[in-house]
Coordinates of C-alpha atoms and ligand atoms in Angstrom, one line a residue:
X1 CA -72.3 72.7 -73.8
X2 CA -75.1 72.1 -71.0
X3 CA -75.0 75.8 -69.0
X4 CA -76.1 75.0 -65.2
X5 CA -79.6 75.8 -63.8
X6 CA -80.8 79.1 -62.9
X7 CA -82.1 80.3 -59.5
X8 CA -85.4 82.1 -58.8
X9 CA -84.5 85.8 -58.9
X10 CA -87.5 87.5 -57.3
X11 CA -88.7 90.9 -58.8
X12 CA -88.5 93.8 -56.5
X13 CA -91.0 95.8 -58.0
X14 CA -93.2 93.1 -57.2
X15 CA -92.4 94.0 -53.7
X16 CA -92.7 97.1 -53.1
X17 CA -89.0 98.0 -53.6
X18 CA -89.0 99.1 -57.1
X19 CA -86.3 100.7 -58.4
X20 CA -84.5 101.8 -60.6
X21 CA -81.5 102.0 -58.7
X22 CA -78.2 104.4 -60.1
X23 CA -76.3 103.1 -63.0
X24 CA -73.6 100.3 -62.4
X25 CA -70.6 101.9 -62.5
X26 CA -67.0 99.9 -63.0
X27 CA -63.5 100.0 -62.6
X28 CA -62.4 99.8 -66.5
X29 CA -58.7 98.0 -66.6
X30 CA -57.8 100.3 -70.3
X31 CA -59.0 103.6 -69.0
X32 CA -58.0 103.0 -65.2
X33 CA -60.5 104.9 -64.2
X34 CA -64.3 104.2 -62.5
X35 CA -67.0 104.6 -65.5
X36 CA -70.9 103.9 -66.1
X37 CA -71.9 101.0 -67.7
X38 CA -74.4 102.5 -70.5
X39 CA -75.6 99.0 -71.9
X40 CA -78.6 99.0 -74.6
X41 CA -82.0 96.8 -73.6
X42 CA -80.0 93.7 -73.5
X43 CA -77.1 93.9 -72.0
X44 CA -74.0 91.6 -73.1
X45 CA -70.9 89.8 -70.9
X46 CA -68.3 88.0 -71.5
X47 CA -66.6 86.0 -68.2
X48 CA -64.0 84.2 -69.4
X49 CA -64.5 80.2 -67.9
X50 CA -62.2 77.8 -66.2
X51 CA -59.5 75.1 -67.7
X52 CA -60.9 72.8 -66.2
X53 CA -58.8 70.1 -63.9
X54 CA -59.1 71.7 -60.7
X55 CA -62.5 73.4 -59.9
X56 CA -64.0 74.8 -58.4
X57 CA -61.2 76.7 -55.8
X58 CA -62.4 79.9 -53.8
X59 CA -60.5 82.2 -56.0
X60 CA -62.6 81.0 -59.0
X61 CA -66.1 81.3 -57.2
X62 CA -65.1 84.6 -55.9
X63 CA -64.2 86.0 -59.7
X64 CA -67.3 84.8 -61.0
X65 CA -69.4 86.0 -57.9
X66 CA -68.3 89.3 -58.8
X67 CA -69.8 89.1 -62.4
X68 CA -73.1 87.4 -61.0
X69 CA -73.9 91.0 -59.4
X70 CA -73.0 92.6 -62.4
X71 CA -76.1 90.4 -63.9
X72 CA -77.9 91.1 -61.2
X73 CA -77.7 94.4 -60.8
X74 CA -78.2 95.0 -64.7
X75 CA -81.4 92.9 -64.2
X76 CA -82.6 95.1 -61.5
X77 CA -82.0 98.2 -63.8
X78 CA -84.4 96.1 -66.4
X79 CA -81.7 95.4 -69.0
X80 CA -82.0 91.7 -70.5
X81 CA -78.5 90.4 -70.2
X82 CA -76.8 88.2 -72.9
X83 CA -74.5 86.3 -70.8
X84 CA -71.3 83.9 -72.5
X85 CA -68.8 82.1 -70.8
X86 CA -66.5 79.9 -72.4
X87 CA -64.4 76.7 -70.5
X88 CA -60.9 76.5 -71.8
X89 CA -61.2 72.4 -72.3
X90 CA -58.4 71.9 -74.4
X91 CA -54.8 73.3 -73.4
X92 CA -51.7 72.6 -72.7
X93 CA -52.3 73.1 -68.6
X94 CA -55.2 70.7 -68.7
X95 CA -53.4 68.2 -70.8
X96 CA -50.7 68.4 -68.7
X97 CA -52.7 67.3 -65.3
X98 CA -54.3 64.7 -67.3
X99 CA -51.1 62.8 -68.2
X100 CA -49.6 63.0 -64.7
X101 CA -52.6 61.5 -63.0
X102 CA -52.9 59.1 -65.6
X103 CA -56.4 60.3 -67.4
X104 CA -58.0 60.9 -70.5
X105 CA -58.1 64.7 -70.9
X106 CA -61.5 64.4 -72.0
X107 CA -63.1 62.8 -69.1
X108 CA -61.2 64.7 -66.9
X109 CA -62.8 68.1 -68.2
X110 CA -65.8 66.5 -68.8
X111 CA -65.9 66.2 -64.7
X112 CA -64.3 68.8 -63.8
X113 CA -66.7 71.0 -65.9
X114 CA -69.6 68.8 -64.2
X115 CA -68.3 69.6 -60.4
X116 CA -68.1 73.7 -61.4
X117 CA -71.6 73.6 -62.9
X118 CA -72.9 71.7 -59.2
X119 CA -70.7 74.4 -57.4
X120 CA -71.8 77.8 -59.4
X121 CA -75.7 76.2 -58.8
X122 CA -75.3 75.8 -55.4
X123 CA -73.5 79.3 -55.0
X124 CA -76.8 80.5 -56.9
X125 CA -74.6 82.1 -59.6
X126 CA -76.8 83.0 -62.4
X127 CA -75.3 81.0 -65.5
X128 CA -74.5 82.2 -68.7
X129 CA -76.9 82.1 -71.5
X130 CA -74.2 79.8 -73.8
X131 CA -71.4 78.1 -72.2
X132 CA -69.1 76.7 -74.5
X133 CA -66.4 74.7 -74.8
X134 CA -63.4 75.2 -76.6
X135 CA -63.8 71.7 -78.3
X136 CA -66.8 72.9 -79.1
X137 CA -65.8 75.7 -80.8
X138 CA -63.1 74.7 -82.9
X139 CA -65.1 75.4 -86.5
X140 CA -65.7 79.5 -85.4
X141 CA -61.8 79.7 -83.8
X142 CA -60.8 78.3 -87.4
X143 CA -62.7 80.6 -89.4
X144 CA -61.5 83.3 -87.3
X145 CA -57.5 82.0 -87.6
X146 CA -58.7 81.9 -91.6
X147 CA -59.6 85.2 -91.7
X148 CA -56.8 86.8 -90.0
X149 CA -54.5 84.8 -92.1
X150 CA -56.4 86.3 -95.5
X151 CA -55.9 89.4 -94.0
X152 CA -51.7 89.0 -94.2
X153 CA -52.1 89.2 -90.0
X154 CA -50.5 86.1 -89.3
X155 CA -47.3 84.5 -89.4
X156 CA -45.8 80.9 -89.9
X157 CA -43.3 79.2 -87.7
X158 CA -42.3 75.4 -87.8
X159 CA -45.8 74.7 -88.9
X160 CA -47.6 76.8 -85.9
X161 CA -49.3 79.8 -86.9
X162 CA -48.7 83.5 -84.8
X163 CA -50.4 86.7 -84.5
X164 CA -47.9 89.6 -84.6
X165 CA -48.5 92.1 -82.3
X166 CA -48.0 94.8 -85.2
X167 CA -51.2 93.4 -86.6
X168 CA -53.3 95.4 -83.9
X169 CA -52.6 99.3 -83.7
X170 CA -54.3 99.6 -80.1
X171 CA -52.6 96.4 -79.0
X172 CA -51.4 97.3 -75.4
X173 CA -54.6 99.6 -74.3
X174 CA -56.3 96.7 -72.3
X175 CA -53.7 96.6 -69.6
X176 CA -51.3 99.9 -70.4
X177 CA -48.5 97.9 -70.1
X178 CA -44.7 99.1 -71.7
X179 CA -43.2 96.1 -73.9
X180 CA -40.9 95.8 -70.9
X181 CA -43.6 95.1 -68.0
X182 CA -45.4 92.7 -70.7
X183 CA -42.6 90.3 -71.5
X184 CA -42.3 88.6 -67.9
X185 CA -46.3 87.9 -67.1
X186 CA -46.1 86.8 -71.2
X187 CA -43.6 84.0 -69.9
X188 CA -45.1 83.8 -66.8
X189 CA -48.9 83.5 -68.2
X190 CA -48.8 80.7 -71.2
X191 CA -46.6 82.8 -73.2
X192 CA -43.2 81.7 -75.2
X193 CA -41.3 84.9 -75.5
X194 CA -38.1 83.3 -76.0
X195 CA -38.9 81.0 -78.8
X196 CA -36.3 81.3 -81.1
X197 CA -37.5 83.0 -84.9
X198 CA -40.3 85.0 -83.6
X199 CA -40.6 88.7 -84.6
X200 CA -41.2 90.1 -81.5
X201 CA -41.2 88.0 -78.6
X202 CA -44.3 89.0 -77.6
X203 CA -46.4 87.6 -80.7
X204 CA -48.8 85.3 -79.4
X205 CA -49.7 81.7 -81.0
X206 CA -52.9 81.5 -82.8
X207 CA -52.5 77.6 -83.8
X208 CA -50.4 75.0 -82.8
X209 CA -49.6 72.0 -84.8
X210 CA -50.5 69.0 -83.4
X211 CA -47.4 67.2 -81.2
X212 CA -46.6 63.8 -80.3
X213 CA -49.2 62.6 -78.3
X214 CA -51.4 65.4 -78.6
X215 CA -55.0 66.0 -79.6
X216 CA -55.4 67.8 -83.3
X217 CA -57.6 68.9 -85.3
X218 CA -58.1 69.2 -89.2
X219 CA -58.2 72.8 -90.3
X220 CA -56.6 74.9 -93.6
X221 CA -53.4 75.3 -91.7
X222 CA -52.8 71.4 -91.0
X223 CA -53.8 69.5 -87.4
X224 CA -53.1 71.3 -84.6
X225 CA -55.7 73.0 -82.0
X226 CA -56.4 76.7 -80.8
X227 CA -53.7 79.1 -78.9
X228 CA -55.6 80.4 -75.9
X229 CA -56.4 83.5 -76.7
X230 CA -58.2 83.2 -80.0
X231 CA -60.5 80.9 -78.7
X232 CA -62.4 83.6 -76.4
X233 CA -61.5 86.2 -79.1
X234 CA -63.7 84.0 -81.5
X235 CA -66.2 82.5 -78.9
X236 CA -66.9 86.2 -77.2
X237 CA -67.7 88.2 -81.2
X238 CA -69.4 85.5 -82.7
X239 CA -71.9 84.7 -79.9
X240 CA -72.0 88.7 -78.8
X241 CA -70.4 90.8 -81.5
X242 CA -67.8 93.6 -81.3
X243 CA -68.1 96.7 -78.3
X244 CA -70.1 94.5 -76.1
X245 CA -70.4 95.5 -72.4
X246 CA -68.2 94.2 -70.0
X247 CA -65.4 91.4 -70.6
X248 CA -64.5 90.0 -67.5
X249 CA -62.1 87.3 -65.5
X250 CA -59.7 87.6 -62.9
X251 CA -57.0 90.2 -62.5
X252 CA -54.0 87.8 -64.0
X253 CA -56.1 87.2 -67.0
X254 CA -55.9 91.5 -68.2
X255 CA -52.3 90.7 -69.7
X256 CA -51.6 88.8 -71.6
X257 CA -55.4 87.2 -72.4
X258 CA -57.7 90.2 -72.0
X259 CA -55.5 92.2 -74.2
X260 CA -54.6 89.4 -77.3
X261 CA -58.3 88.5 -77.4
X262 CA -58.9 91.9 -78.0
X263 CA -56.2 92.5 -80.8
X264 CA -57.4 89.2 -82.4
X265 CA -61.1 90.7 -82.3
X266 CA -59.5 94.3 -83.3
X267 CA -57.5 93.2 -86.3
X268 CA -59.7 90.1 -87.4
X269 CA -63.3 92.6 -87.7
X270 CA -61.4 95.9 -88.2
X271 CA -63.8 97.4 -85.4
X272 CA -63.1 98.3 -81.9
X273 CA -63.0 98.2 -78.9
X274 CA -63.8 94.7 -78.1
X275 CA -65.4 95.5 -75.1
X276 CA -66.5 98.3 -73.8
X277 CA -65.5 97.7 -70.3
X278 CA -62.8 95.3 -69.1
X279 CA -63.1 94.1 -65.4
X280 CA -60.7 92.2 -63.3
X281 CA -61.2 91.1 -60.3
X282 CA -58.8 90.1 -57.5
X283 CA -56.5 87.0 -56.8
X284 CA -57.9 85.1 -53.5
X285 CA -54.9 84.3 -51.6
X286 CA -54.0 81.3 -49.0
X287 CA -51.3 81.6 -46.9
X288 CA -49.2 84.6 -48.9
X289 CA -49.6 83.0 -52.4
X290 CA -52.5 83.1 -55.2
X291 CA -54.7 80.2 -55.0
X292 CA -53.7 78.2 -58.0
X293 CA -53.8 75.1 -59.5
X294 CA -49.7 75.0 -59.9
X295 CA -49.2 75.8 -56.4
X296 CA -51.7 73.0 -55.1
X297 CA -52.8 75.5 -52.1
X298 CA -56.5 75.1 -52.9
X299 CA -59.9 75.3 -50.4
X300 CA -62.6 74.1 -52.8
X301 CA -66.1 74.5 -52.7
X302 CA -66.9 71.2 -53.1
X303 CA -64.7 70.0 -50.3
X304 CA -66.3 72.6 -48.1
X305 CA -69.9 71.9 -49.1
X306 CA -69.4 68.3 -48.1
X307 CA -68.0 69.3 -45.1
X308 CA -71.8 70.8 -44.4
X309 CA -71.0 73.9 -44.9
X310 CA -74.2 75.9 -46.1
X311 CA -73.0 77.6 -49.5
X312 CA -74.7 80.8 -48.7
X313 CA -71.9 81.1 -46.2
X314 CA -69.5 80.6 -48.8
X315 CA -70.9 83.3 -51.0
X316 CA -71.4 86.2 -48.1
X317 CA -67.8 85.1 -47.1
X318 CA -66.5 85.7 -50.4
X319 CA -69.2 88.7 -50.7
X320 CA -67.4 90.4 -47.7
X321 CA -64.3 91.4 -49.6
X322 CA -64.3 94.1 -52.3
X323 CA -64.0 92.2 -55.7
X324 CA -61.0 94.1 -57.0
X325 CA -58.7 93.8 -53.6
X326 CA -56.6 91.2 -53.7
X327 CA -56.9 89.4 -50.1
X328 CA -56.2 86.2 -48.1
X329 CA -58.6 83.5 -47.1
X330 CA -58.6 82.1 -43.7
X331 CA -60.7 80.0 -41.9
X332 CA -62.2 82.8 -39.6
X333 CA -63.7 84.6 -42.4
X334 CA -66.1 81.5 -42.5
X335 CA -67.2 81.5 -39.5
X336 CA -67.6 85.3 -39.3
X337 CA -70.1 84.8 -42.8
X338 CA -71.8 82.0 -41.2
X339 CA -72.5 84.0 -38.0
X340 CA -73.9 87.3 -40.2
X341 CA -76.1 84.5 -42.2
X342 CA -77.7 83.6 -39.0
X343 CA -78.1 86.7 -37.5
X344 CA -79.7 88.0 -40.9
X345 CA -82.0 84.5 -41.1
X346 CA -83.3 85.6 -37.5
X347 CA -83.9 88.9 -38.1
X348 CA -86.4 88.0 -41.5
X349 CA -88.5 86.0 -38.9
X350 CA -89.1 89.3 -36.6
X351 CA -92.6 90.1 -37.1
X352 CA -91.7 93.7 -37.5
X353 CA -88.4 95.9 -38.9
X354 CA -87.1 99.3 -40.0
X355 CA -88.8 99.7 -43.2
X356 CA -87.1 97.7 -46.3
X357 CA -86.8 100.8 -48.6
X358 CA -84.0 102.9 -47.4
X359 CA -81.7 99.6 -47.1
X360 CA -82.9 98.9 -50.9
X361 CA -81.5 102.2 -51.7
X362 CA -78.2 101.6 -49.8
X363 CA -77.7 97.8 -51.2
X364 CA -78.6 99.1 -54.5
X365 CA -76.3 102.6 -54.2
X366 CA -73.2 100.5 -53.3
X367 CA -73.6 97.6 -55.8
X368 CA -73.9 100.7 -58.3
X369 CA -70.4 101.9 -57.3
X370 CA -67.8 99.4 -58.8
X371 CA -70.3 96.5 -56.5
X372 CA -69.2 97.5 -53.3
X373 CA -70.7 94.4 -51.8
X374 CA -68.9 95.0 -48.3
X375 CA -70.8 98.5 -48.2
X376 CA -74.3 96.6 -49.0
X377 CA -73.6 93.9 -46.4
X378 CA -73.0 96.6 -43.6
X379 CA -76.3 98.5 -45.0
X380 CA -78.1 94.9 -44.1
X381 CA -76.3 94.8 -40.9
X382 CA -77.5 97.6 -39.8
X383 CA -81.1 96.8 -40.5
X384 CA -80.7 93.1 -38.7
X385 CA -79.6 94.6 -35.6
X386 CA -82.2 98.0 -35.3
X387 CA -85.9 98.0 -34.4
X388 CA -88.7 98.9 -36.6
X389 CA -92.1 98.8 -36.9
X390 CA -93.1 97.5 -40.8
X391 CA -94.3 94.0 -40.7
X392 CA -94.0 93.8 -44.4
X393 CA -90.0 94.6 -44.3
X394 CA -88.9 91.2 -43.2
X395 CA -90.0 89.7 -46.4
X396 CA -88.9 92.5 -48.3
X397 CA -85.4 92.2 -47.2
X398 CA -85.4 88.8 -47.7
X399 CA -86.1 88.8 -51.5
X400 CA -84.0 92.3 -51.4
X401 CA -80.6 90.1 -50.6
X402 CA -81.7 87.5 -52.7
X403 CA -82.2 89.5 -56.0
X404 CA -79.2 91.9 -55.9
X405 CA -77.0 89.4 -53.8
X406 CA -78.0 85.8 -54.1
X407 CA -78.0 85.2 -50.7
X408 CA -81.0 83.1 -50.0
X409 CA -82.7 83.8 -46.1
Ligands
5CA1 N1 -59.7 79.3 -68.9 C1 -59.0 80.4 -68.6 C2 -59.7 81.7 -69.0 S1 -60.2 81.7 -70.7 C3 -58.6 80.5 -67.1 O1 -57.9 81.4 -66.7 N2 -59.0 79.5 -66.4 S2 -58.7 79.4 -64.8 O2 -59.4 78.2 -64.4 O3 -57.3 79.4 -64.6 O4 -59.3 80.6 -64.1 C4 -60.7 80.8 -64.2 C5 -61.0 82.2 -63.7 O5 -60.7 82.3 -62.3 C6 -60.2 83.3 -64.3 O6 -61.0 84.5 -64.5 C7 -59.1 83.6 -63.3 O7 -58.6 84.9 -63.4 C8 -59.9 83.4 -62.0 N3 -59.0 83.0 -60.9 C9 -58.0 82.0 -60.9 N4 -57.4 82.0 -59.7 C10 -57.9 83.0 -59.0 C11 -57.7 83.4 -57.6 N5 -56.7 82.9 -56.9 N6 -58.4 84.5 -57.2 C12 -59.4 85.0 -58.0 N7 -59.7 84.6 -59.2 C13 -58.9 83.6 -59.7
ZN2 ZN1 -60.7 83.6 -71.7

């Protein structure tokens, strides 16, 4: 599929504020612990994408905001970054929507897909080097299904096709989980646990024959479509290989997706780990729940960027909160970001400032550490509100927040 258009990232060592800055450290979900990234020349991502028939809410934009400074601060440590992100656009959510409102499921990822792509541009996200659909990528899940099933790592029931959990030895070191803490976010999270003739209730579907009224496909195990988890399994290893960088997504996607993507990878290529590190971000709230699709309690970029309200307000309100908290959204937190955008757009027309340098080394220190965006955003603060005598700083700072933070001044 189409990815979305890239922003201008300006070069900092074209500016005087070359770095390199310290290594980009990351929480790691398996190892529950803070490590360095150590990627080779070209770094390589994995974000997983959104199903798409409600985008683009605030809890989406602010998971994927998190992995945009992950790009940019790998950029700014002069890696290349191979970025993929997959959109989920055939599954049994989005094929629910479309029948209730009366659409084809086609047309309505087709626009959803189209309103994310004119959200993440005007959020200046930088956008993933292949974005592909699950449609799309039917022939490589296939393959993939094929050669687990050569393999003897897969398992027929009533015509659908299931990965046992046995097949992967390290299944279960993504999220750490006991069998017991797994089975209710399984049900919970696109899972069937309870489906009678399974051999463990937690063996996840792989393909599922095609049902009344249902799109199929022809493959070697009759006309059904993908399970979930295979597809970013197969989409991540064949675009980026095994023991890639970082696979990302939100926090609710660790167990069960993070972790049967992995097995599928683990089991299917006899390699591991899928990816080196796994990062989750947190759930954007609105009034005490998740923002989700099934509970309808949604603030959407779109709707607020009609409104008039200038997306770089959006990002530094969504930039303000560490990625990994969980927190609440509230209109206040708007207004707070779109008085700190202003203050900051004055203080790049002062003729003079506190030289740029030092604050380069802050933003670039706190990004570093796990992206502790709310640290960098203080460190600019600062420099908005104190005296200083460098004319060049001004426009320094100005390419400074837009290369490591994609806020534009
Ligand atoms: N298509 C799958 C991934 S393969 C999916 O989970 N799609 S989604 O549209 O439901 O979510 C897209 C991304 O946004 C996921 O990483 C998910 O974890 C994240 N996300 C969803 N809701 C929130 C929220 N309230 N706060 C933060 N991130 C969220
Ligand atoms: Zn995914």
């Amino acid at each position: 599929m189409r990815s979305w258009s890239a922003p201008r990232v300006p070069r900092l060592s074209d500016l005087g504020l070359a770095g390199p800055g310290p290594a980009l450290r990351l929480y790691d979900s398996a190892t529950r612990a803070v490590k360095a990234t150590a990627p080779g020349p070209t770094a390589r991502m994995y974000v997983c994408g959104i199903t798409p028939y409600d985008a683009t809410h605030l809890g989406h934009a602010s998971t994927y905001l998190a992995f945009d400074l992950v790009n940019r601060v790998w950029r700014d440590l002069g890696h290349d970054v191979h970025y993929v992100q997959n959109a989920t656009d055939v599954d049994d959510p989005l094929l629910e929507r479309a029948r209730a409102i009366g659409v084809d499921w086609r047309d309505l990822a087709e626009r959803e897909i189209e309103l994310f792509r004119t959200d993440m541009e005007a959020l200046r996200v930088l956008p993933p080097d292949q974005y592909v659909g699950a449609v799309e990528a039917i022939p490589m899940i296939i393959e993939m299904i094929a050669e687990l099933k050569s393999a003897g790592l897969t398992y027929e029931l009533d015509g659908d096709l299931y990965f046992p959990v046995t097949a992967d030895p390290r299944f279960g070191e993504v999220s750490g989980l006991s069998a017991a803490e797994m089975l209710p976010l399984f049900a919970e999270r696109g899972g069937d646990p309870a489906r009678p003739g399974k051999k463990d209730p937690l063996d996840a579907l792989l393909w599922l024959a095609r049902r009344p009224g249902e799109p199929g496909w022809e493959s070697p195990f009759g006309v059904g479509r993908p399970g979930w988890h295979i597809e970013c399994s197969a989409i991540s290893i064949r675009h980026l290989g095994m023991g890639f960088d970082v696979e990302g997504g939100g926090s609710d996607l660790t167990f069960p997706h993070h972790e049967f993507s992995a097995s599928h990878a683990q089991a299917a290529t006899g390699e591991a780990p899928h990816a080196k590190t796994y990062v989750h971000a947190g759930m954007v709230g609105l009034d005490g729940e998740k923002m989700s699709k099934s509970r309808g309690n949604l603030v959407f970029v779109s709707k607020l960027r009609a409104a008039g309200t200038d997306p770089m307000a959006i990002r530094l309100a969504l930039l303000a909160h560490h990625y990994r908290t969980d927190w609440e959204w509230t209109a206040p937190h708007l207004d707070e970001a779109a008085a700190r955008l202003a203050r900051w757009r004055a203080a790049v027309t002062r003729p003079t400032a506190p030289p740029a340098a030092p604050v380069a080394a802050e933003v670039r220190a706190a990004l570093a550490a796990d992206l502790d965006a709310p640290t960098a955003l203080a460190a600019l603060d600062r420099w908005s509100t104190t005296e200083g005598p460098d004319p060049s700083s001004p426009t320094q700072i100005q390419s400074l927040t837009d290369t490591l933070l994609g806020i534009t001044l």
